[in-house]
Coordinates of C-alpha atoms in Angstrom, one line a residue:
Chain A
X1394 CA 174.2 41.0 15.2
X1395 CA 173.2 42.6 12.0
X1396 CA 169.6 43.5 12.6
X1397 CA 168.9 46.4 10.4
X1398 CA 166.7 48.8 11.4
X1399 CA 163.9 49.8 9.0
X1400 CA 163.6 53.5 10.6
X1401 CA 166.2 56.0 9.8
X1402 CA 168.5 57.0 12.5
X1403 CA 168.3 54.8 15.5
X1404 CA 167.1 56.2 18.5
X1405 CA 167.8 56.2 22.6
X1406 CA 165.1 54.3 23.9
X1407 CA 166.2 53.8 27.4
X1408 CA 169.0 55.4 28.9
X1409 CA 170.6 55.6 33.0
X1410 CA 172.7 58.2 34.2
X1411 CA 175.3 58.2 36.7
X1412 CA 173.2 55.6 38.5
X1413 CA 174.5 55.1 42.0
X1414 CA 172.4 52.8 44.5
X1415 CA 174.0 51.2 48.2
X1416 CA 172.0 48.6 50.3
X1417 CA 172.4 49.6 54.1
X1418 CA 176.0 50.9 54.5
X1419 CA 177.3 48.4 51.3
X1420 CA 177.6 50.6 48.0
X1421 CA 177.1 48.2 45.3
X1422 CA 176.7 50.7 42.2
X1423 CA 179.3 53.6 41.7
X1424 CA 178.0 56.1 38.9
X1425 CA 176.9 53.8 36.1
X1426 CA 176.2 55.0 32.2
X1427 CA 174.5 53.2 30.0
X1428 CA 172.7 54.0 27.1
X1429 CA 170.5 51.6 24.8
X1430 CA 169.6 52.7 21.2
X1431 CA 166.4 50.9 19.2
X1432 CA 166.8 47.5 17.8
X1433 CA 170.8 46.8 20.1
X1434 CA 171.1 43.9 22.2
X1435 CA 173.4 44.8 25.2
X1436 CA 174.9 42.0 27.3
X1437 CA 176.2 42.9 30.6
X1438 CA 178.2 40.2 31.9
X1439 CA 181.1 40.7 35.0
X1440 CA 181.7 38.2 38.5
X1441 CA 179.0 37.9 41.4
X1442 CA 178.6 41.0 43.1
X1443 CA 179.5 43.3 40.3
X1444 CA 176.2 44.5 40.8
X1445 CA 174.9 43.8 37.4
X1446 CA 171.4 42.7 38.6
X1447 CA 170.6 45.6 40.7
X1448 CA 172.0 47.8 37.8
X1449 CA 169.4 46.2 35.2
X1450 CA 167.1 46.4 38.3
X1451 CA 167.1 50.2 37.9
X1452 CA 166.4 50.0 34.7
X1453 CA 162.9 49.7 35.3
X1454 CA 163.1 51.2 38.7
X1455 CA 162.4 47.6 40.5
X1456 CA 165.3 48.9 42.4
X1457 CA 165.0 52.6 43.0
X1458 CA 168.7 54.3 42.5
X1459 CA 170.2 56.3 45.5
X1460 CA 171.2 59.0 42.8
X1461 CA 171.2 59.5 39.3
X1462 CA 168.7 59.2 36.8
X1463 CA 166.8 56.8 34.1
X1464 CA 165.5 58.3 31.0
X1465 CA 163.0 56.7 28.7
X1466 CA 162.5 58.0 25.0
X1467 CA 164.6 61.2 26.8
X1468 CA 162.0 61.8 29.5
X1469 CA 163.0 61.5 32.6
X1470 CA 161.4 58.8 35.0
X1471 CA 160.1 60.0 38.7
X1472 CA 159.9 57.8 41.8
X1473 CA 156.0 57.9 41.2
X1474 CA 153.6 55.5 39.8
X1475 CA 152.2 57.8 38.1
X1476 CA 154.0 60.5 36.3
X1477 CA 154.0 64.0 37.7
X1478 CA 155.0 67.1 35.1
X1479 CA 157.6 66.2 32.7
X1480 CA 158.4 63.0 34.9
X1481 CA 157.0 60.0 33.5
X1482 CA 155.9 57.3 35.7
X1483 CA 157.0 54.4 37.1
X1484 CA 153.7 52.3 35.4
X1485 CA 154.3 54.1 31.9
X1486 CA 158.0 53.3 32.2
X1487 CA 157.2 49.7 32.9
X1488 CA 154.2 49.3 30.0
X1489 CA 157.3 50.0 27.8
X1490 CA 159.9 48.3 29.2
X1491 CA 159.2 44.5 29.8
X1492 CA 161.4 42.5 32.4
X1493 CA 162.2 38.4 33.1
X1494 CA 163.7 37.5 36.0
X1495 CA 166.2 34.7 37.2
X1496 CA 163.1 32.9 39.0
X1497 CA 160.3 33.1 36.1
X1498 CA 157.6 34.6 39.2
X1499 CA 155.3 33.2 37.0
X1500 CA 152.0 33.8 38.6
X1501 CA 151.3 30.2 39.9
X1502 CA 147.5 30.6 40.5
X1503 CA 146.9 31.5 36.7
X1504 CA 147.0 29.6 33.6
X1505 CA 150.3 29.8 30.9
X1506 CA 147.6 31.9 29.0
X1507 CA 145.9 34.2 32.1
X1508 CA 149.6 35.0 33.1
X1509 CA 150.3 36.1 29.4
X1510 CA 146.8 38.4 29.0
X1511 CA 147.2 39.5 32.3
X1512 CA 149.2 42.7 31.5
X1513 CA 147.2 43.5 28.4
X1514 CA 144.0 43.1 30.1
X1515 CA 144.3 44.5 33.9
X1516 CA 146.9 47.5 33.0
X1517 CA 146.5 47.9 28.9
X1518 CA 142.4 47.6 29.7
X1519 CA 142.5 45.7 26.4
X1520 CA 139.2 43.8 25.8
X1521 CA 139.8 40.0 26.9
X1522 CA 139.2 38.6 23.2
X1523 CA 141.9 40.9 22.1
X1524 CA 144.2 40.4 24.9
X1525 CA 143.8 36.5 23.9
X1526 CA 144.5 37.0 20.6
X1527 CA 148.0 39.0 21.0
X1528 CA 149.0 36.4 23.9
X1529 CA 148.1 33.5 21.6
X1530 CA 150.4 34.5 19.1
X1531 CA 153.5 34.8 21.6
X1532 CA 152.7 31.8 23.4
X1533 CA 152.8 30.3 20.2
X1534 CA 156.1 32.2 19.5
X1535 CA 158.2 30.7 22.3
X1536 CA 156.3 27.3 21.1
X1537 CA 154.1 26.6 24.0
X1538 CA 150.3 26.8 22.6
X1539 CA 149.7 23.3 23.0
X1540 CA 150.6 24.3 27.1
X1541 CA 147.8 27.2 27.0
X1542 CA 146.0 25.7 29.9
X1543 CA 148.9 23.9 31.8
X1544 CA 149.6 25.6 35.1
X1545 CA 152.7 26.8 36.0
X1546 CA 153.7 24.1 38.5
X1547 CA 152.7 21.6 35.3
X1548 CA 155.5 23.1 33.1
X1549 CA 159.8 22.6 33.3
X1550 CA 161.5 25.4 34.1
X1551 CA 162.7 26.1 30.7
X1552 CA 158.5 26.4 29.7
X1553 CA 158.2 28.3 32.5
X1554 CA 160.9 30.9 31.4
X1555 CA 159.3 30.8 28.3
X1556 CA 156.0 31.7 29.3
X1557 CA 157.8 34.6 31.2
X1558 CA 159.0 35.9 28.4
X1559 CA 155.7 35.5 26.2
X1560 CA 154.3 37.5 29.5
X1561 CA 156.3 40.6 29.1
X1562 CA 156.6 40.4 24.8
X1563 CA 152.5 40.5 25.3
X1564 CA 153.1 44.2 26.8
X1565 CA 154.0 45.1 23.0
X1566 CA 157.2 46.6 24.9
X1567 CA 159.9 49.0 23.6
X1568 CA 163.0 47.1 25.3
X1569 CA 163.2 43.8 27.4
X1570 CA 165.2 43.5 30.0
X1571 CA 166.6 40.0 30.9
X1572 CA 168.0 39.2 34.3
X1573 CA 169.8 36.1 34.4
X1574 CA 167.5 34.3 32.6
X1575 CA 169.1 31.1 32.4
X1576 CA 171.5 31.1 36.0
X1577 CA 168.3 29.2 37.1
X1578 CA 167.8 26.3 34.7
X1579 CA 169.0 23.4 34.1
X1580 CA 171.8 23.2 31.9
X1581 CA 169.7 21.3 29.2
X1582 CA 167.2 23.2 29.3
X1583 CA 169.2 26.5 28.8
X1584 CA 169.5 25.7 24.8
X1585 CA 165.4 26.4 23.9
X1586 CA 165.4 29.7 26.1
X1587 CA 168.3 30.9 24.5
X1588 CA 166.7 29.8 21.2
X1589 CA 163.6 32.3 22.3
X1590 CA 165.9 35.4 22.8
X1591 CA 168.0 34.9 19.6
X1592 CA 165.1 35.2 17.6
X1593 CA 164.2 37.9 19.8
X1594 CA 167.1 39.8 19.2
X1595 CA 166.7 38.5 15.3
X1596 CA 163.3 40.5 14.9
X1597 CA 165.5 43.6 16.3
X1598 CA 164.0 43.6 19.6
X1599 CA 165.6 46.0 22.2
X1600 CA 167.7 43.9 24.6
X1601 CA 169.6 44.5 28.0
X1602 CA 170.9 41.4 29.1
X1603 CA 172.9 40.1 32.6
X1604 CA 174.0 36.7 31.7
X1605 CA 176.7 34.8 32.6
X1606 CA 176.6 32.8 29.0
X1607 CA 179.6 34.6 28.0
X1608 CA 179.1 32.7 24.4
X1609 CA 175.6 33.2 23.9
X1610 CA 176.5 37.3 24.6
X1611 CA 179.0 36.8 22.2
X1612 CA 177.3 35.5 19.9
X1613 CA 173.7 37.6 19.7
X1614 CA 174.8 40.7 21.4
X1615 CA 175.9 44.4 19.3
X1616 CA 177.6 45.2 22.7
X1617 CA 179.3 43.3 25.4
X1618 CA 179.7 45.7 29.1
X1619 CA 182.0 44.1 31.8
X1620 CA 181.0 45.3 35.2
X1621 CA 183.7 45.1 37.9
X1622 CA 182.9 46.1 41.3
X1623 CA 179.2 48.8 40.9
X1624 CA 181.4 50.1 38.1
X1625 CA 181.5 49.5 34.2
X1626 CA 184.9 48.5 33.9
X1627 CA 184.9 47.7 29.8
X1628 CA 182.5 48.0 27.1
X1629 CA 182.5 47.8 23.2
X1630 CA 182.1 45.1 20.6
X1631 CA 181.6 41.5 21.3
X1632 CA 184.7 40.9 19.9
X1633 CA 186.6 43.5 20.9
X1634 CA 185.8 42.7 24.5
X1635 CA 185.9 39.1 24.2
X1636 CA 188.1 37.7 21.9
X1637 CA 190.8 40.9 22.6
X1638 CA 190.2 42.4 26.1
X1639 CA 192.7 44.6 27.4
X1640 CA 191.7 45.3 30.9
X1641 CA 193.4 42.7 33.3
X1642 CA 190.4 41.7 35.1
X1643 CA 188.5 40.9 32.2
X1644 CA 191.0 38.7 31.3
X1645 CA 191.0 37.1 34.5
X1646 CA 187.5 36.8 34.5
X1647 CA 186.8 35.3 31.0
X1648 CA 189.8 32.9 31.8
X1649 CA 187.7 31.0 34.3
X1650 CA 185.2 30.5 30.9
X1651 CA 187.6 29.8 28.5
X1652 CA 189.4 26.9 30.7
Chain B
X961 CA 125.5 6.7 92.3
X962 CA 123.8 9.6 90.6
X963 CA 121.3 9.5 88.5
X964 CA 121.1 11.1 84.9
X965 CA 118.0 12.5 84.0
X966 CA 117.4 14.6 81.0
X967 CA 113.7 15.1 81.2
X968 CA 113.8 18.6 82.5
X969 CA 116.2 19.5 80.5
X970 CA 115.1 18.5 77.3
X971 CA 111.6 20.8 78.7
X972 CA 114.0 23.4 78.4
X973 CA 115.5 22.5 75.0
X974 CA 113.4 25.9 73.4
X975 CA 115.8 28.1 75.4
X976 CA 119.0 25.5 74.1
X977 CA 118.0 26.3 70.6
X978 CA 117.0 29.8 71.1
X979 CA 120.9 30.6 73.3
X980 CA 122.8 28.6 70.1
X981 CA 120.6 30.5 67.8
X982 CA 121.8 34.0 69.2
X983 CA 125.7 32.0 69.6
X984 CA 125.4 32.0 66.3
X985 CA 124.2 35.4 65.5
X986 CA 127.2 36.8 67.6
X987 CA 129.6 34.6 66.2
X988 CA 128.4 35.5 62.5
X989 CA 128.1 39.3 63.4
X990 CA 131.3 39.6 65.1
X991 CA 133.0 37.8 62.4
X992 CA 132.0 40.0 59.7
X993 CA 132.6 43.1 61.4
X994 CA 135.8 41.6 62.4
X995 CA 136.6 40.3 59.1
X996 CA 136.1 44.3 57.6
X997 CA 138.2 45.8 60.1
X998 CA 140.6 43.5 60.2
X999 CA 141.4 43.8 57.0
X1000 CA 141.6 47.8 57.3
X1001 CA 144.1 47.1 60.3
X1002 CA 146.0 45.1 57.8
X1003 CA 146.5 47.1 55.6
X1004 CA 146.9 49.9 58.2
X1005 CA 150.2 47.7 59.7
X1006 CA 151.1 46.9 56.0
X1007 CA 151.4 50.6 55.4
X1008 CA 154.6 52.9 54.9
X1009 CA 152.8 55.7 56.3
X1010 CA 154.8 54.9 60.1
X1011 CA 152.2 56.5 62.5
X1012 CA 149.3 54.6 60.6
X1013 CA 151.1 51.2 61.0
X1014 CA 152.1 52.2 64.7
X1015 CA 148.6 52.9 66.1
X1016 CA 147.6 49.3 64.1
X1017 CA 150.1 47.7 65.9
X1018 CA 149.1 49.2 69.1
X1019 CA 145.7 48.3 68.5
X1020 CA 146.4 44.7 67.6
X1021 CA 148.6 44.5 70.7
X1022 CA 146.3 45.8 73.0
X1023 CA 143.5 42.9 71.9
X1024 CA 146.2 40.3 71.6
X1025 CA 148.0 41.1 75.0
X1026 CA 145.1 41.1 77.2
X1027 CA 142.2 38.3 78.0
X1028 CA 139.0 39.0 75.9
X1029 CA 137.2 38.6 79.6
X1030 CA 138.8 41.5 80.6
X1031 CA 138.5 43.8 77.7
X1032 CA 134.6 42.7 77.7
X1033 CA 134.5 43.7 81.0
X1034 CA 136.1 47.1 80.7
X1035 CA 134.4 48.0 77.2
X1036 CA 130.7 47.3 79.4
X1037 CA 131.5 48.4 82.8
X1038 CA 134.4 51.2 82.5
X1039 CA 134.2 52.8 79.2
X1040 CA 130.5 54.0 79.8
X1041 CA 132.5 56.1 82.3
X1042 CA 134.1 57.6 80.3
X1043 CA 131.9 58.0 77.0
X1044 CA 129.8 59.5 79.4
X1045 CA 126.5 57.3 78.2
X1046 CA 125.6 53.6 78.8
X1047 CA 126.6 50.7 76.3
X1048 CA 123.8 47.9 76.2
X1049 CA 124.7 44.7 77.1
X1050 CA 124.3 43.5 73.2
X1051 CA 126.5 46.1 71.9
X1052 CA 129.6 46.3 74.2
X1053 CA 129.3 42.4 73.6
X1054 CA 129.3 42.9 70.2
X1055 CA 132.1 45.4 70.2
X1056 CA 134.2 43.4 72.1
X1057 CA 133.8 40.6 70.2
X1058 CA 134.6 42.5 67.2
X1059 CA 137.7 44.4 67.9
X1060 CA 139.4 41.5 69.5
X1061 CA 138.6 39.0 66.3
X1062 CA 139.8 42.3 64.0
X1063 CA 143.4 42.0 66.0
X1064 CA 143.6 38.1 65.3
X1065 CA 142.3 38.6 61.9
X1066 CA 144.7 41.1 60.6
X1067 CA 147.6 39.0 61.8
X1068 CA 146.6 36.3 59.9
X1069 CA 146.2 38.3 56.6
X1070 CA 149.4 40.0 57.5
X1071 CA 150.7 36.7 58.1
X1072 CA 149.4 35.6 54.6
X1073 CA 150.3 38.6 52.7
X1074 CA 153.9 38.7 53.4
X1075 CA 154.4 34.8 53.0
X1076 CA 153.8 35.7 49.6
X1077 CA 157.5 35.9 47.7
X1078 CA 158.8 38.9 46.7
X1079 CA 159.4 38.3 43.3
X1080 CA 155.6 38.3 42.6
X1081 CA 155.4 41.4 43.0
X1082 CA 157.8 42.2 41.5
X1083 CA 156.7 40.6 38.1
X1084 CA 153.0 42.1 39.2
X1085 CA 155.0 46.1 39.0
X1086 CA 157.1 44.9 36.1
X1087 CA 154.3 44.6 33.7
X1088 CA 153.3 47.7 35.0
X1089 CA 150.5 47.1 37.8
X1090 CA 149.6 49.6 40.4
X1091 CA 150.5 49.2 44.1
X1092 CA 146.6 48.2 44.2
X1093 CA 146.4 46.4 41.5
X1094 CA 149.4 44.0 42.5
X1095 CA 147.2 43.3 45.6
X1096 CA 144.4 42.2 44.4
X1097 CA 145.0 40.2 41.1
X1098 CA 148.6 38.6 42.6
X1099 CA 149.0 38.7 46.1
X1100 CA 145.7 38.9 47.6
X1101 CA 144.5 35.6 45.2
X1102 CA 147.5 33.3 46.8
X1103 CA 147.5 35.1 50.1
X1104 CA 144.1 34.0 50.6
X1105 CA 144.5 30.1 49.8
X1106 CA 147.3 30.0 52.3
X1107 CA 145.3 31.9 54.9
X1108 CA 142.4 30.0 55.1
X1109 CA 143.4 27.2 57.5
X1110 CA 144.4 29.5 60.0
X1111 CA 141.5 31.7 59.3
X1112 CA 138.8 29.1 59.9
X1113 CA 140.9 28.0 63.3
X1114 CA 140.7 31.7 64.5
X1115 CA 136.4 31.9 63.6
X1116 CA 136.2 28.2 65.3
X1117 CA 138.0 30.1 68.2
X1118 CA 135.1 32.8 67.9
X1119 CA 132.6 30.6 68.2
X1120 CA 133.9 29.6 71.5
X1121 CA 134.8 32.9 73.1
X1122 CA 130.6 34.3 73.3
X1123 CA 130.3 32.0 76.1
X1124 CA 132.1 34.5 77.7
X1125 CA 129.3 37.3 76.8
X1126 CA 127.6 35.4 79.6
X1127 CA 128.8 37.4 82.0
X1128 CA 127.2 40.7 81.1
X1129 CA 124.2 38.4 80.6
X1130 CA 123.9 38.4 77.1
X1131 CA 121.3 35.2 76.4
X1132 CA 123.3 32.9 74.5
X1133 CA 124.3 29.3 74.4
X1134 CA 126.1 29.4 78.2
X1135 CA 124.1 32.2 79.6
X1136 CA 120.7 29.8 78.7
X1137 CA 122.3 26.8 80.4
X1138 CA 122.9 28.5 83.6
X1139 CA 119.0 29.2 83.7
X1140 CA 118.3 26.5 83.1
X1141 CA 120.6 24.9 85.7
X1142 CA 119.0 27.3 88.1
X1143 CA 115.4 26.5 87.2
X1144 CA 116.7 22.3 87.6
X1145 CA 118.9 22.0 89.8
X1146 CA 120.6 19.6 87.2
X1147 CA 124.5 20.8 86.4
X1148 CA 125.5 17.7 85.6
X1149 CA 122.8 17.5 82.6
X1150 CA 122.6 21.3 82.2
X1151 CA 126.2 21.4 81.5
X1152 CA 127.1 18.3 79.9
X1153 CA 124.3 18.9 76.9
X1154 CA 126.0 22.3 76.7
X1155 CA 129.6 20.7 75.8
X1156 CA 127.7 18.5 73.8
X1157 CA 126.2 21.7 71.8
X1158 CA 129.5 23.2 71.5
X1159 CA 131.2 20.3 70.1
X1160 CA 128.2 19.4 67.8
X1161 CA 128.6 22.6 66.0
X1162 CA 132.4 22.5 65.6
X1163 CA 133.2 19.4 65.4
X1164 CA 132.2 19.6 61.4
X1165 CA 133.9 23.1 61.1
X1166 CA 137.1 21.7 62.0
X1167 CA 136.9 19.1 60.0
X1168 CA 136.6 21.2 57.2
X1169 CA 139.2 23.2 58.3
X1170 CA 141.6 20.1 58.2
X1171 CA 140.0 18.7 54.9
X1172 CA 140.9 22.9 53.6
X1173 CA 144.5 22.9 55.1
X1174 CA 145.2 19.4 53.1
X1175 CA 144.2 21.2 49.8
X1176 CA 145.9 24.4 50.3
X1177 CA 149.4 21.9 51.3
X1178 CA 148.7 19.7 48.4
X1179 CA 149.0 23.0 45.8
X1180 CA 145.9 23.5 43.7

């Protein structure tokens, strides 16, 4: 991508540190690094199990870490809600720092456009004709104004994942992060929510994204991490990692694309 | 071959009315105190504080585990003993009646609560939502709609269980049929217009509960 950025130097906006995290006796994240400056779209991509998810999962402390840290805009986040001292909290972190998930969770007893004002309005406290106005214009972003009023269980999944992502780009957030976004749809359906984070990462929005489109990372990422086993095993430019991967697994591993 | 005859007991129908009247009142009242702390038990269980959730799960278990009869009987006759004062009849009734539809009632929030998928909360703390706030504007909202069926079964339930406030001669519905059987000499009419009461008022109420259960099933 060659999104430049209109502010001088670019900034950290969300970084992890030496993030380790087991579930029950099964260590699934080994000391992982990551750091994510303004305006970059990181793809993570590695096999099942690599423990990308619950790495991207910490990100926003859905998944609290055994040890290490997150930092956000260089503060460090507590295990609070709220924040305590210099530890910012877990709902500050979040305002900032908008999340879709594999499964939409689309909230099904609310209209496309109550999901979408629902974060404005009940944690931003912004007046409702506001709220309506902001969500309007990203419903109308990922092209589903006409589907205002549909309920969730009206709309395919590639609307629904579109309304998801018009939910947390209503939070007016700092970075997004993207969890398998597409591992849930059907494959022709995978083209118009793929269209939605392109121009996404177009506008020089701050992307983390798990995917297993190896392409599609390819092709609107600035950086491209392999995770092997809870660890990063290779990281660096799209190219660089796909096209001319030295590390053995990797190869092995985008083989199974490439055939 | 005996002979029906409802004459004397429709001269009695005043004290029919008046015993459903006060069925009703305990139903009602029980229900809503019920209803209060069930929810508080609830959310007592639901809590990561472990004592807190223990002693709710002790409570529940002690209400669930033994017959309401019995705990009526206790709460009237024995705990006085101890309390060192005298419950009324209406308020150890009332009591009773209470705590035991609390225990039923929390498990059927809990029940509803958790039957709720994870990844609703989830997006609920991912926009930033409080604990709280996560409750009441996601979970509690669908929670609720898949609770209902079960809730109305456990009030129709209610209903049923005053009769057995009888016993420590509150005046209700049963109670008023025994005096009146006692003043007749007519069981078979005394009794019979009693079922009949009974069903009459819940016949309707589970009704609606089925007609409730089809709309919660068939989504929105």
């Amino acid at each position: 991508m060659t999104t430049v950025p209109t502010s001088g130097a670019r900034e950290t906006v969300l970084e992890a540190r030496g993030i380790t995290k087991s579930f029950g006796s099964l260590p699934v994240l080994h000391g992982i690094d990551l750091s994510l400056t303004s305006g970059e779209v990181v793809a993570i991509i590695g096999p099942s199990g690599s423990g990308k998810s619950t790495f991207i999962r910490c990100m926003n402390m859905l998944e609290v870490p055994d040890s290490g840290e997150i930092l956000f805009r260089g503060r460090r986040v507590g295990s609070k809600f709220r924040g305590a001292g210099e530890l910012l909290g877990l709902g500050e972190l979040r305002r900032h720092v908008g999340m879709v998930f594999q499964h939409f969770n689309l909230f099904p007893h609310m209209s496309v456009l109550e999901n979408v004002i629902e974060g404005p309005v009940t944690v931003q406290r912004k007046p409702r004709g506001e709220a309506v106005d902001i969500a309007m214009d990203y419903i109308a972003k990922v092209g589903l104004a006409e589907k205002r009023n549909a309920r969730p269980d009206q709309l395919s999944g590639g609307q629904k994942q579109r309304v998801a992502i018009a939910r947390a780009l209503a939070m007016q957030p700092d970075a997004l992060l993207l969890d398998e976004i597409t591992s849930a749809l059907d494959p022709e359906l995978v083209g118009e929510v793929l269209g939605v984070v392109r121009s996404l990462a177009e506008q020089g929005m701050t992307m983390v994204l798990v995917t297993h489109e190896i392409s599609f990372a390819a092709d609107v990422s600035d950086r491209v991490v392999f995770m092997e086993g809870g660890r990063i095993a290779e990281q660096g430019s799209p190219d660089r990692v796909l096209h001319n991967p030295d590390n053995e697994r990797l190869k092995t591993f985008l083989a199974r694309f490439h055939a | 071959m005996y002979t029906w005859s409802f004459a004397p007991i429709l001269q009695a129908s005043d004290l029919f009315l008046w015993g459903a009247w006060i069925t009703v009142v305990y139903t009602v009242g029980s229900i809503a105190i019920g209803l209060v702390l069930g929810l508080l038990l609830c959310f007592a269980r639901l809590s990561r504080i472990g004592p807190l959730s223990w002693l709710a799960q002790g409570f529940q278990e002690l209400f669930r585990c033994t017959p309401l009869l019995v705990q009526l009987l206790w709460i009237y006759y024995a705990l006085p003993l101890l309390l060192g004062f005298d419950l009324a009849n209406w308020a150890a009734a009332l009591i009773t009646l209470s705590l035991y539809a609390a225990a039923f009632y929390a498990e059927v929030f809990r029940g509803g609560i958790v039957s709720i998928d994870k990844g609703q909360s989830e997006a609920g703390a991912a926009i930033g939502m409080s604990g709280w706030q996560v409750m009441r504007r996601i979970v509690l909202p669908q929670a609720i709609r898949r609770m209902m069926p079960a809730f109305i079964n456990q009030s129709v339930t209610q209903f049923k269980n005053t009769s057995l406030i009888s016993v420590i001669s509150v005046a209700e519905l049963t109670y008023m049929a025994s005096i009146v059987n006692g003043q007749t000499y007519r069981p078979l009419e005394s009794y019979t217009v009693l079922a009949v009461l009974y069903f009459v008022i819940l016949f309707p109420i589970t009704k609606f509960a089925d007609i409730v259960e089809s709309r919660t099933r068939g989504g929105h």
